[in-house]
Amino acid sequence: MDFYVINGSPRKKYNTSKILDALVEGAYDELEDRQYDDDINIEIIDLYDLDYKGCKSCFHCKKIDGKFYGQCPIKDDLLELLPKLWASDAIVMASPIYFGNVTGQMRSFLERLIFPKYVYGANSLAEEKTTACIYTMNVDEDTAEKLYSESVFNLLERFIEYSFGKTHSLKVYDTYQFKDYSLYENYMFDEEAKRKTRDEQFPKDLEEAYMLGKTLINEILDK
Ligand SMILES: Cc1cc2nc3c(=O)[nH]c(=O)nc-3n(C[C@H](O)[C@H](O)[C@H](O)COP(=O)(O)O)c2cc1C
């Protein structure tokens, strides 16, 4: 089983990363519960450790009878990774929201993941697989619903679903952003309220991620 977990946050020990660790723990626990004894490859990929750019619009991936039809010819750190992702059983994509979207690194990655398999006016060349989209953000749920629901979450998930079929979505709101709020200039967020969310809500978010990890494994095994 090949299960890829893509971290679109530059921080490896913060909110997005912790959510992904909980998801991976849930996935392993479910595999154990179901006594899965085949090869297991659950891999966390930190996008900020990789050297790559977004789609360069060369259209080699769409050239009829071309050498790179349905592939991406760009020689960088995604060259070998993309085919593994296309052939995998599951891809989880997680990103903080930066200026009202997923991070630039995640967007560039998604261009490279989706476009080679994207066919204008027809079905994707990608095979169906289990996927999930996870977002962490500073704003609360009501604000996120107003600001990002259509422009970010639904739009992105439509492209994921076009490519790989029905996806799962997990949103983590009102995250704790700094280690110590007193050290950084901020007139918008109240540290007390943030700490309360971190202590009371974030553990529930981790639990939701853990359960999502289990759900994804069940989806793969029950296909
Ligand atoms: C450059 C930058 C831009 C951000 N823009 C937004 C934003 O538009 N909306 C929002 O809700 N949070 C925004 N945030 C906050 C992060 O999305 C939030 O803290 C997230 O949980 C960080 O994830 P991490 O802890 O895994 O790094 C921004 C953070 C940074 C560093």
Tab-separated table of N, CA and C and ligand atoms in Angstrom, residues 7-19 95-101 103 135-140 143-144 147-148 172-178 181 189 194 202, ligand 1:
chain	number	residue	atom	x	y	z
A	7	ASN	N	2.734	17.587	3.084
A	7	ASN	CA	2.685	18.725	4.006
A	7	ASN	C	3.049	20.004	3.265
A	8	GLY	N	2.064	20.871	3.105
A	8	GLY	CA	2.286	22.139	2.402
A	8	GLY	C	2.624	23.286	3.337
A	9	SER	N	2.988	22.953	4.580
A	9	SER	CA	3.411	23.999	5.522
A	9	SER	C	4.927	23.996	5.632
A	10	PRO	N	5.542	25.178	5.762
A	10	PRO	CA	6.998	25.206	5.949
A	10	PRO	C	7.402	24.747	7.354
A	11	ARG	N	6.437	24.748	8.286
A	11	ARG	CA	6.780	24.404	9.670
A	11	ARG	C	6.495	22.930	9.931
A	12	LYS	N	7.535	22.252	10.441
A	12	LYS	CA	7.407	20.793	10.585
A	12	LYS	C	6.893	20.352	11.939
A	13	LYS	N	6.717	21.314	12.862
A	13	LYS	CA	6.272	20.898	14.196
A	13	LYS	C	5.036	21.665	14.641
A	14	TYR	N	4.388	22.304	13.680
A	14	TYR	CA	3.245	23.131	14.065
A	14	TYR	C	1.913	22.486	13.683
A	15	ASN	N	0.913	23.334	13.477
A	15	ASN	CA	-0.464	22.856	13.363
A	15	ASN	C	-0.669	21.821	12.261
A	16	THR	N	-0.301	22.162	11.044
A	16	THR	CA	-0.562	21.282	9.905
A	16	THR	C	0.145	19.948	10.103
A	17	SER	N	1.383	20.052	10.540
A	17	SER	CA	2.210	18.879	10.747
A	17	SER	C	1.638	17.978	11.852
A	18	LYS	N	1.173	18.596	12.921
A	18	LYS	CA	0.598	17.805	14.023
A	18	LYS	C	-0.672	17.096	13.571
A	19	ILE	N	-1.462	17.786	12.772
A	19	ILE	CA	-2.697	17.184	12.245
A	19	ILE	C	-2.324	15.978	11.384
A	95	SER	N	-2.476	21.948	3.931
A	95	SER	CA	-1.810	23.244	3.798
A	95	SER	C	-2.401	24.264	4.768
A	96	PRO	N	-1.548	25.155	5.274
A	96	PRO	CA	-2.083	26.331	5.946
A	96	PRO	C	-2.711	27.237	4.877
A	97	ILE	N	-3.568	28.144	5.321
A	97	ILE	CA	-4.070	29.185	4.423
A	97	ILE	C	-3.130	30.379	4.522
A	98	TYR	N	-2.613	30.794	3.375
A	98	TYR	CA	-1.769	31.994	3.297
A	98	TYR	C	-2.461	32.986	2.369
A	99	PHE	N	-2.776	34.150	2.860
A	99	PHE	CA	-3.444	35.180	2.055
A	99	PHE	C	-4.617	34.606	1.259
A	100	GLY	N	-5.454	33.887	1.974
A	100	GLY	CA	-6.696	33.404	1.366
A	100	GLY	C	-6.544	32.282	0.379
A	101	ASN	N	-5.501	31.493	0.511
A	101	ASN	CA	-5.371	30.310	-0.358
A	101	ASN	C	-4.436	29.302	0.291
A	103	THR	N	-0.846	27.382	0.485
A	103	THR	CA	0.468	28.034	0.311
A	103	THR	C	0.926	27.970	-1.152
A	135	TYR	N	-6.927	21.760	5.629
A	135	TYR	CA	-6.512	23.165	5.685
A	135	TYR	C	-6.415	23.592	7.144
A	136	THR	N	-5.380	24.339	7.496
A	136	THR	CA	-5.326	24.954	8.816
A	136	THR	C	-5.271	26.462	8.612
A	137	MET	N	-5.895	27.217	9.534
A	137	MET	CA	-5.963	28.666	9.314
A	137	MET	C	-6.188	29.419	10.617
A	138	ASN	N	-5.879	30.685	10.562
A	138	ASN	CA	-6.017	31.575	11.702
A	138	ASN	C	-7.459	31.942	12.001
A	139	VAL	N	-8.251	32.124	10.962
A	139	VAL	CA	-9.609	32.652	11.165
A	139	VAL	C	-10.525	31.586	11.763
A	140	ASP	N	-11.656	32.037	12.303
A	140	ASP	CA	-12.610	31.088	12.877
A	140	ASP	C	-13.506	30.497	11.776
A	143	THR	N	-15.852	32.937	9.703
A	143	THR	CA	-15.098	33.778	8.765
A	143	THR	C	-14.594	32.934	7.591
A	144	ALA	N	-14.106	31.754	7.907
A	144	ALA	CA	-13.592	30.874	6.836
A	144	ALA	C	-14.708	30.492	5.875
A	147	LEU	N	-15.266	33.557	3.719
A	147	LEU	CA	-14.157	33.974	2.866
A	147	LEU	C	-13.631	32.882	1.934
A	148	TYR	N	-13.563	31.654	2.437
A	148	TYR	CA	-12.794	30.638	1.702
A	148	TYR	C	-13.612	29.465	1.167
A	172	VAL	N	-9.254	23.033	9.911
A	172	VAL	CA	-8.842	23.335	11.281
A	172	VAL	C	-8.745	24.850	11.410
A	173	TYR	N	-9.626	25.416	12.251
A	173	TYR	CA	-9.756	26.869	12.347
A	173	TYR	C	-9.046	27.417	13.581
A	174	ASP	N	-8.788	28.720	13.530
A	174	ASP	CA	-8.379	29.464	14.726
A	174	ASP	C	-7.125	28.870	15.374
A	175	THR	N	-6.148	28.561	14.566
A	175	THR	CA	-4.945	27.887	15.079
A	175	THR	C	-4.071	28.840	15.907
A	176	TYR	N	-3.275	28.248	16.741
A	176	TYR	CA	-2.317	28.975	17.573
A	176	TYR	C	-1.065	29.180	16.729
A	177	GLN	N	-0.727	30.452	16.489
A	177	GLN	CA	0.269	30.718	15.457
A	177	GLN	C	1.711	30.874	15.948
A	178	PHE	N	1.862	31.472	17.139
A	178	PHE	CA	3.225	31.719	17.660
A	178	PHE	C	3.443	30.908	18.929
A	181	TYR	N	2.826	34.739	22.155
A	181	TYR	CA	2.179	35.875	21.483
A	181	TYR	C	2.764	37.224	21.921
A	189	PHE	N	-5.415	39.241	17.138
A	189	PHE	CA	-5.761	38.000	17.820
A	189	PHE	C	-5.477	38.091	19.316
A	194	LYS	N	-7.007	32.516	21.902
A	194	LYS	CA	-6.254	31.569	21.053
A	194	LYS	C	-5.811	30.353	21.879
A	202	PHE	N	-8.244	22.257	19.597
A	202	PHE	CA	-7.222	21.583	18.774
A	202	PHE	C	-7.123	20.080	19.071
B	1	LIG	C1	2.299	34.395	5.141
B	1	LIG	C2	1.106	33.979	5.955
B	1	LIG	C3	-0.154	34.297	5.494
B	1	LIG	C4	-1.289	33.881	6.202
B	1	LIG	N1	-2.527	34.178	5.711
B	1	LIG	C5	-3.632	33.729	6.353
B	1	LIG	C6	-4.931	33.958	5.824
B	1	LIG	O1	-5.110	34.590	4.779
B	1	LIG	N2	-5.995	33.464	6.506
B	1	LIG	C7	-5.854	32.749	7.665
B	1	LIG	O2	-6.868	32.307	8.212
B	1	LIG	N3	-4.634	32.497	8.184
B	1	LIG	C8	-3.523	32.954	7.554
B	1	LIG	N4	-2.268	32.678	8.058
B	1	LIG	C9	-2.152	31.845	9.291
B	1	LIG	C10	-1.917	30.377	9.000
B	1	LIG	O3	-2.758	29.894	7.982
B	1	LIG	C11	-2.205	29.544	10.236
B	1	LIG	O4	-1.499	30.024	11.325
B	1	LIG	C12	-1.848	28.081	9.968
B	1	LIG	O5	-2.467	27.228	10.898
B	1	LIG	C13	-0.335	27.873	9.998
B	1	LIG	O6	-0.025	26.521	9.790
B	1	LIG	P1	1.291	25.873	10.475
B	1	LIG	O7	1.123	26.076	11.957
B	1	LIG	O8	1.266	24.460	10.080
B	1	LIG	O9	2.459	26.622	9.923
B	1	LIG	C14	-1.128	33.117	7.397
B	1	LIG	C15	0.165	32.819	7.860
B	1	LIG	C16	1.273	33.246	7.150
B	1	LIG	C17	2.657	32.906	7.667
